[in-house]
Tab-separated table of C-alpha atoms and ligand atoms in Angstrom:
chain	number	residue	atom	x	y	z
G	1	MET	CA	-13.751	21.190	74.525
G	2	GLU	CA	-15.641	22.416	71.519
G	3	LEU	CA	-19.332	21.991	71.286
G	4	ILE	CA	-20.343	21.659	67.770
G	5	ARG	CA	-24.089	21.690	66.423
G	6	GLY	CA	-23.594	22.156	62.512
G	7	ALA	CA	-22.649	19.359	60.170
G	8	GLU	CA	-20.214	21.418	58.217
G	9	GLU	CA	-18.661	22.812	61.403
G	10	LEU	CA	-18.153	19.079	62.342
G	11	ARG	CA	-16.359	18.431	59.000
G	12	ARG	CA	-14.352	21.629	59.166
G	13	ALA	CA	-13.297	20.700	62.843
G	14	THR	CA	-12.277	17.338	62.110
G	15	GLU	CA	-10.303	18.616	58.805
G	16	SER	CA	-8.412	20.991	60.969
G	17	PHE	CA	-7.583	18.251	63.763
G	18	ARG	CA	-6.112	16.152	60.872
G	19	GLY	CA	-4.266	19.151	59.384
G	20	ASP	CA	-1.928	19.002	62.403
G	21	ALA	CA	-1.262	15.418	61.751
G	22	SER	CA	-3.447	14.449	64.617
G	23	ALA	CA	-5.467	11.065	64.368
G	24	VAL	CA	-9.034	11.451	65.191
G	25	GLY	CA	-10.955	9.018	67.305
G	26	LEU	CA	-14.912	9.174	67.075
G	27	ILE	CA	-17.174	7.815	69.487
G	28	PRO	CA	-20.750	7.774	68.103
G	29	THR	CA	-23.416	7.811	70.879
G	30	MET	CA	-27.018	8.591	71.779
G	31	GLY	CA	-26.176	10.491	74.868
G	32	SER	CA	-27.174	9.422	78.464
G	33	LEU	CA	-23.565	8.624	78.868
G	34	HIS	CA	-22.449	5.789	81.242
G	35	GLU	CA	-19.286	3.730	82.133
G	36	GLY	CA	-19.683	1.802	78.886
G	37	HIS	CA	-19.416	5.045	76.699
G	38	ALA	CA	-16.811	6.168	79.054
G	39	SER	CA	-14.550	3.038	78.383
G	40	LEU	CA	-14.937	3.928	74.593
G	41	ILE	CA	-13.858	7.466	75.178
G	42	ARG	CA	-10.894	6.436	77.495
G	43	ARG	CA	-9.532	3.887	74.707
G	44	ALA	CA	-9.952	6.604	72.149
G	45	ARG	CA	-8.108	9.202	74.427
G	46	GLU	CA	-5.194	6.530	74.493
G	47	GLU	CA	-5.064	5.955	70.665
G	48	ALA	CA	-5.871	9.107	68.976
G	49	GLU	CA	-4.764	12.718	69.672
G	50	ARG	CA	-8.024	14.248	69.027
G	51	VAL	CA	-11.410	12.760	70.247
G	52	VAL	CA	-14.784	13.420	69.132
G	53	VAL	CA	-18.086	12.366	70.652
G	54	SER	CA	-21.238	12.583	68.827
G	55	ILE	CA	-24.582	12.879	70.840
G	56	PHE	CA	-27.654	12.216	68.811
G	57	VAL	CA	-30.759	10.220	69.581
G	58	ASN	CA	-31.462	8.920	66.037
G	59	PRO	CA	-35.126	8.901	64.986
G	60	ALA	CA	-34.385	6.852	61.986
G	61	GLN	CA	-33.419	3.742	64.264
G	62	PHE	CA	-36.538	3.844	66.294
G	63	GLY	CA	-39.800	2.145	65.138
G	64	PRO	CA	-43.391	3.525	65.659
G	65	GLY	CA	-44.458	2.954	69.098
G	66	GLU	CA	-40.792	2.610	70.507
G	67	ASP	CA	-39.270	4.837	72.901
G	68	LEU	CA	-37.848	7.793	70.910
G	69	ASP	CA	-39.739	10.213	72.817
G	70	THR	CA	-38.826	8.879	76.288
G	71	TYR	CA	-35.311	7.847	75.432
G	72	PRO	CA	-33.348	9.160	78.340
G	73	ARG	CA	-31.723	12.571	77.587
G	74	ASP	CA	-29.540	14.778	79.797
G	75	GLU	CA	-27.141	16.882	77.290
G	76	GLY	CA	-25.829	19.046	80.491
G	77	ALA	CA	-24.506	15.987	82.267
G	78	ASP	CA	-23.247	14.310	78.916
G	79	LEU	CA	-21.151	17.493	78.190
G	80	GLU	CA	-19.969	17.455	81.651
G	81	VAL	CA	-18.606	13.630	81.235
G	82	CYS	CA	-17.032	14.533	77.848
G	83	ARG	CA	-15.093	17.326	79.288
G	84	ARG	CA	-13.959	15.414	82.380
G	85	LEU	CA	-12.690	12.721	79.939
G	86	GLY	CA	-10.728	15.080	77.855
G	87	VAL	CA	-12.981	14.986	74.732
G	88	ASP	CA	-11.888	17.611	72.211
G	89	ALA	CA	-15.046	18.122	70.485
G	90	ALA	CA	-18.845	17.038	71.234
G	91	TRP	CA	-21.116	17.164	68.267
G	92	ALA	CA	-24.728	17.481	69.504
G	93	PRO	CA	-26.862	18.440	66.398
G	94	PRO	CA	-30.364	19.185	65.788
G	95	ALA	CA	-31.970	16.614	63.654
G	96	GLU	CA	-31.900	18.931	60.442
G	97	GLU	CA	-28.106	18.963	60.584
G	98	VAL	CA	-27.878	15.066	60.328
G	99	TYR	CA	-30.865	14.846	57.947
G	100	PRO	CA	-31.028	18.270	55.940
G	101	PRO	CA	-34.449	18.410	54.606
G	102	GLY	CA	-34.656	17.608	50.955
G	103	VAL	CA	-31.174	15.702	50.827
G	104	ALA	CA	-31.329	12.004	49.807
G	105	LEU	CA	-28.549	10.740	52.149
G	106	PRO	CA	-26.914	7.428	51.328
G	107	GLN	CA	-29.131	4.548	52.952
G	108	PRO	CA	-26.544	1.664	53.075
G	109	ASP	CA	-28.366	-1.851	52.983
G	110	PRO	CA	-27.843	-3.985	55.859
G	111	GLY	CA	-28.910	-7.145	53.872
G	112	PRO	CA	-30.551	-10.323	55.214
G	113	VAL	CA	-28.519	-10.089	58.539
G	114	GLY	CA	-30.576	-6.493	59.085
G	115	GLU	CA	-33.707	-8.819	59.033
G	116	THR	CA	-32.661	-11.041	61.768
G	117	PHE	CA	-32.554	-10.884	65.621
G	118	GLU	CA	-32.473	-6.838	66.447
G	119	GLY	CA	-33.797	-6.388	62.666
G	120	ALA	CA	-36.764	-8.851	63.191
G	121	ALA	CA	-37.540	-7.653	66.703
G	122	ARG	CA	-37.244	-3.888	65.825
G	123	PRO	CA	-38.001	-3.501	61.842
G	124	GLY	CA	-35.930	-1.017	60.024
G	125	HIS	CA	-33.826	-0.355	63.146
G	126	LEU	CA	-30.561	-1.717	61.720
G	127	HIS	CA	-31.204	0.368	58.288
G	128	GLY	CA	-31.543	3.592	60.634
G	129	VAL	CA	-28.300	2.716	62.478
G	130	LEU	CA	-26.322	2.379	59.206
G	131	LYS	CA	-27.656	5.560	57.865
G	132	VAL	CA	-26.725	7.688	60.914
G	133	VAL	CA	-23.330	6.028	61.086
G	134	HIS	CA	-22.669	6.415	57.475
G	135	ARG	CA	-23.579	10.131	57.698
G	136	LEU	CA	-21.341	10.609	60.738
G	137	LEU	CA	-18.377	8.751	59.024
G	138	ASP	CA	-18.887	10.779	56.027
G	139	LEU	CA	-18.796	14.156	57.821
G	140	THR	CA	-16.088	13.180	60.205
G	141	GLY	CA	-13.544	11.873	57.439
G	142	PRO	CA	-10.519	9.509	58.189
G	143	CYS	CA	-10.779	8.210	61.705
G	144	ARG	CA	-10.783	5.607	64.144
G	145	ALA	CA	-14.352	5.033	65.063
G	146	TYR	CA	-15.079	3.193	68.592
G	147	PHE	CA	-18.122	0.893	68.969
G	148	GLY	CA	-19.194	-1.503	71.679
G	149	GLU	CA	-19.403	-5.170	71.676
G	150	LYS	CA	-22.496	-4.856	73.461
G	151	ASP	CA	-24.542	-4.144	70.217
G	152	ALA	CA	-22.623	-7.041	68.534
G	153	GLN	CA	-24.911	-7.047	65.391
G	154	GLN	CA	-24.760	-3.403	65.017
G	155	LEU	CA	-20.919	-3.627	65.248
G	156	PHE	CA	-20.980	-6.391	62.643
G	157	LEU	CA	-23.114	-4.593	60.001
G	158	VAL	CA	-21.049	-1.359	60.685
G	159	HIS	CA	-17.739	-3.079	60.130
G	160	ARG	CA	-19.051	-4.787	56.841
G	161	MET	CA	-20.418	-1.381	55.712
G	162	VAL	CA	-16.894	0.315	56.257
G	163	GLU	CA	-15.140	-2.626	54.278
G	164	GLU	CA	-17.522	-2.809	51.407
G	165	LYS	CA	-17.759	0.882	50.957
G	166	GLY	CA	-13.921	1.276	51.402
G	167	LEU	CA	-14.390	4.137	53.954
G	168	PRO	CA	-11.241	5.600	55.486
G	169	VAL	CA	-12.205	4.377	59.091
G	170	THR	CA	-10.849	1.892	61.385
G	171	VAL	CA	-13.628	0.371	63.195
G	172	VAL	CA	-12.434	-0.603	66.928
G	173	PRO	CA	-14.465	-3.022	68.759
G	174	CYS	CA	-14.496	-2.449	72.534
G	175	PRO	CA	-15.486	-4.861	75.211
G	176	THR	CA	-18.912	-4.757	77.119
G	177	VAL	CA	-18.533	-2.914	80.614
G	178	ARG	CA	-20.966	-4.700	83.190
G	179	GLU	CA	-22.404	-4.334	86.632
G	180	PRO	CA	-20.984	-6.575	89.211
G	181	ASP	CA	-23.789	-9.122	88.559
G	182	GLY	CA	-22.864	-9.210	85.070
G	183	LEU	CA	-25.850	-6.916	83.655
G	184	ALA	CA	-24.367	-5.025	80.467
G	185	LEU	CA	-24.426	-1.139	81.155
G	186	SER	CA	-27.150	0.386	79.029
G	187	SER	CA	-29.068	3.793	79.188
G	188	ARG	CA	-32.154	1.791	79.220
G	189	ASN	CA	-31.254	0.041	82.523
G	190	ALA	CA	-32.310	3.166	84.560
G	191	ARG	CA	-35.757	2.452	83.757
G	192	LEU	CA	-35.586	-1.122	85.408
G	193	GLY	CA	-37.638	-1.287	88.804
G	194	PRO	CA	-35.813	-2.822	91.788
G	195	GLU	CA	-37.446	-6.373	91.184
G	196	GLU	CA	-36.437	-5.947	87.297
G	197	ARG	CA	-33.016	-4.781	88.091
G	198	GLU	CA	-32.487	-7.772	90.425
G	199	GLN	CA	-33.771	-10.341	87.884
G	200	ALA	CA	-31.870	-8.544	84.740
G	201	GLY	CA	-28.743	-10.432	85.547
G	202	CYS	CA	-30.421	-13.560	83.833
G	203	LEU	CA	-29.022	-12.463	80.402
G	204	PHE	CA	-25.477	-12.597	81.672
G	205	LEU	CA	-26.199	-15.881	83.639
G	206	ALA	CA	-27.474	-17.247	80.426
G	207	LEU	CA	-24.473	-16.364	78.328
G	208	SER	CA	-22.237	-17.782	80.986
G	209	GLU	CA	-24.057	-21.047	80.850
G	210	ALA	CA	-23.533	-21.289	77.244
G	211	THR	CA	-19.914	-20.322	77.751
G	212	ALA	CA	-19.282	-22.886	80.544
G	213	LEU	CA	-20.881	-25.566	78.174
G	214	ALA	CA	-18.738	-24.543	75.229
G	215	ARG	CA	-15.573	-24.607	77.485
G	216	ALA	CA	-16.444	-28.023	78.595
G	217	GLY	CA	-16.286	-29.234	74.989
G	218	GLU	CA	-20.007	-29.041	73.937
G	219	LYS	CA	-20.125	-28.278	70.032
G	220	ASN	CA	-23.952	-28.651	69.650
G	221	THR	CA	-25.191	-25.051	69.645
G	222	ALA	CA	-28.706	-26.485	70.304
G	223	ILE	CA	-27.690	-27.673	73.631
G	224	LEU	CA	-26.201	-24.045	74.418
G	225	ILE	CA	-29.284	-22.277	73.114
G	226	ALA	CA	-31.675	-24.438	75.209
G	227	ALA	CA	-29.704	-23.816	78.337
G	228	MET	CA	-29.809	-20.018	77.633
G	229	ALA	CA	-33.549	-20.128	76.892
G	230	ARG	CA	-34.135	-22.098	80.162
G	231	GLU	CA	-32.135	-19.633	82.344
G	232	ILE	CA	-34.219	-16.661	80.857
G	233	GLY	CA	-37.520	-18.751	80.841
G	234	ALA	CA	-37.044	-19.294	84.535
G	235	THR	CA	-36.882	-15.714	85.149
G	236	PRO	CA	-40.352	-14.475	86.287
G	237	LEU	CA	-40.292	-10.745	84.946
G	238	ALA	CA	-38.212	-11.714	81.668
G	239	ARG	CA	-39.946	-12.636	78.413
G	240	LEU	CA	-37.305	-14.378	76.037
G	241	ASP	CA	-37.139	-12.606	72.772
G	242	TYR	CA	-34.248	-14.807	71.228
G	243	ALA	CA	-31.363	-16.833	72.217
G	244	ALA	CA	-28.924	-17.871	69.579
G	245	VAL	CA	-25.328	-18.664	68.444
G	246	VAL	CA	-24.109	-16.970	65.520
G	247	GLY	CA	-20.816	-17.232	63.533
G	248	GLU	CA	-18.433	-14.227	64.216
G	249	ASP	CA	-17.744	-13.819	60.406
G	250	THR	CA	-21.546	-14.059	59.172
G	251	PHE	CA	-23.644	-13.314	62.101
G	252	GLU	CA	-25.974	-16.106	60.973
G	253	PRO	CA	-26.779	-19.219	63.055
G	254	VAL	CA	-24.411	-21.894	63.226
G	255	THR	CA	-25.171	-25.568	64.404
G	256	SER	CA	-21.766	-26.436	65.525
G	257	LEU	CA	-19.149	-24.678	67.262
G	258	ASP	CA	-16.278	-25.389	65.126
G	259	ARG	CA	-15.473	-21.805	64.264
G	260	PRO	CA	-15.482	-18.639	66.225
G	261	ALA	CA	-19.041	-17.995	67.500
G	262	ARG	CA	-20.949	-15.605	69.667
G	263	ALA	CA	-23.757	-16.548	71.847
G	264	ILE	CA	-26.611	-13.657	71.758
G	265	VAL	CA	-29.699	-13.110	73.905
G	266	ALA	CA	-32.634	-10.325	74.143
G	267	ALA	CA	-35.223	-10.260	76.718
G	268	ARG	CA	-38.308	-8.171	77.420
G	269	PHE	CA	-38.692	-6.891	80.944
G	270	PRO	CA	-42.140	-4.873	81.652
G	271	SER	CA	-39.989	-1.723	81.644
G	272	ALA	CA	-37.235	-2.202	79.043
G	273	ARG	CA	-35.903	-4.613	76.370
G	274	LEU	CA	-32.212	-5.891	77.086
G	275	ILE	CA	-29.745	-7.563	74.901
G	276	ASP	CA	-26.532	-8.975	75.582
G	277	ASN	CA	-23.868	-11.351	74.168
G	278	LEU	CA	-20.554	-13.273	74.671
G	279	ARG	CA	-17.903	-14.500	72.368
G	280	LEU	CA	-17.830	-18.244	73.159
G	281	PRO	CA	-14.575	-19.873	73.887
G	282	GLN	CA	-13.290	-22.601	71.542
G	283	ALA	CA	-12.890	-26.038	73.394
G	284	SER	CA	-9.087	-27.026	73.546
V	1	AMP	P1	-25.646	4.042	72.605
V	1	AMP	O1	-25.546	5.426	73.190
V	1	AMP	O2	-26.534	3.079	73.395
V	1	AMP	O3	-26.030	3.991	71.029
V	1	AMP	O4	-24.100	3.332	72.567
V	1	AMP	C1	-23.133	4.070	71.923
V	1	AMP	C2	-22.084	3.112	71.821
V	1	AMP	O5	-21.477	2.748	73.258
V	1	AMP	C3	-22.196	1.794	71.097
V	1	AMP	O6	-20.963	1.771	70.180
V	1	AMP	C4	-22.584	0.977	72.013
V	1	AMP	O7	-22.259	-0.357	71.682
V	1	AMP	C5	-21.451	1.397	73.155
V	1	AMP	N1	-21.844	0.827	74.484
V	1	AMP	C6	-23.316	0.892	74.969
V	1	AMP	N2	-23.287	0.279	76.121
V	1	AMP	C7	-21.980	-0.382	76.342
V	1	AMP	C8	-21.316	-1.056	77.425
V	1	AMP	N3	-21.997	-1.638	78.451
V	1	AMP	N4	-20.089	-1.423	77.370
V	1	AMP	C9	-19.282	-1.158	76.236
V	1	AMP	N5	-19.926	-0.425	75.077
V	1	AMP	C10	-21.215	0.170	75.349
């Protein structure tokens, strides 16, 4: 496996991969790799001859007072995971390779969706995500890029950016990997104390209730939202941030389930803020 630090090195490496007619699969990550990341890497391994993983804790997507400095980092372990999974190149750049001083990189606009939900809870977060993903896609060139549904709003905005800018990239959404109690894997889960961890399943429980209501034919999203809010509200260590139902095609709230929609939730625990979502079934 090649370990790459420089931006131009990444450009050259991916060009040379494509030079021998290989499709390139790219998995952007912030490291601290877990089975969720591994599922994206495995999927890329199946679908592309050459697999590139980027590992970069992106300062642009953290707000003041957020956990940039304490975000879990373990490059040695991450590189080992990449090697074990047959990754061809890992790009683990210093910040100045991603954001060269004095260079004004494109700042794609997330638009109004960038101000809601994760964008409202974390101002500037989604701008920072699009900036780094755009930079990464520009350096990597034509590729298949793998993103987790776990971060549904991010996935929605990346997809839209790629379409609007006509980037030569196929965005591949990948299902959320969960613990046995339904908790979505996340690098931040490691921070949860035993009691928090026990209660963290409330997000998936809430989403499962919304799913059950939808499956039973309930179309009024206010009912689903109330059920989700009740479940999380009844969990002593959780503070509800939002519970909503959004259209798959707009990521805007919908009042009735007459088109494809997704239930989304966020909650703050004392040691970590957690998000999750599930695509809702359409009642038959
Ligand atoms: P992160 O390192 O948290 O920025 O995540 C890198 C990529 O892995 C993103 O596309 C995430 O959506 C995805 N990811 C994170 N957690 C999971 C999970 N539990 N299941 C599937 N994909 C995930």
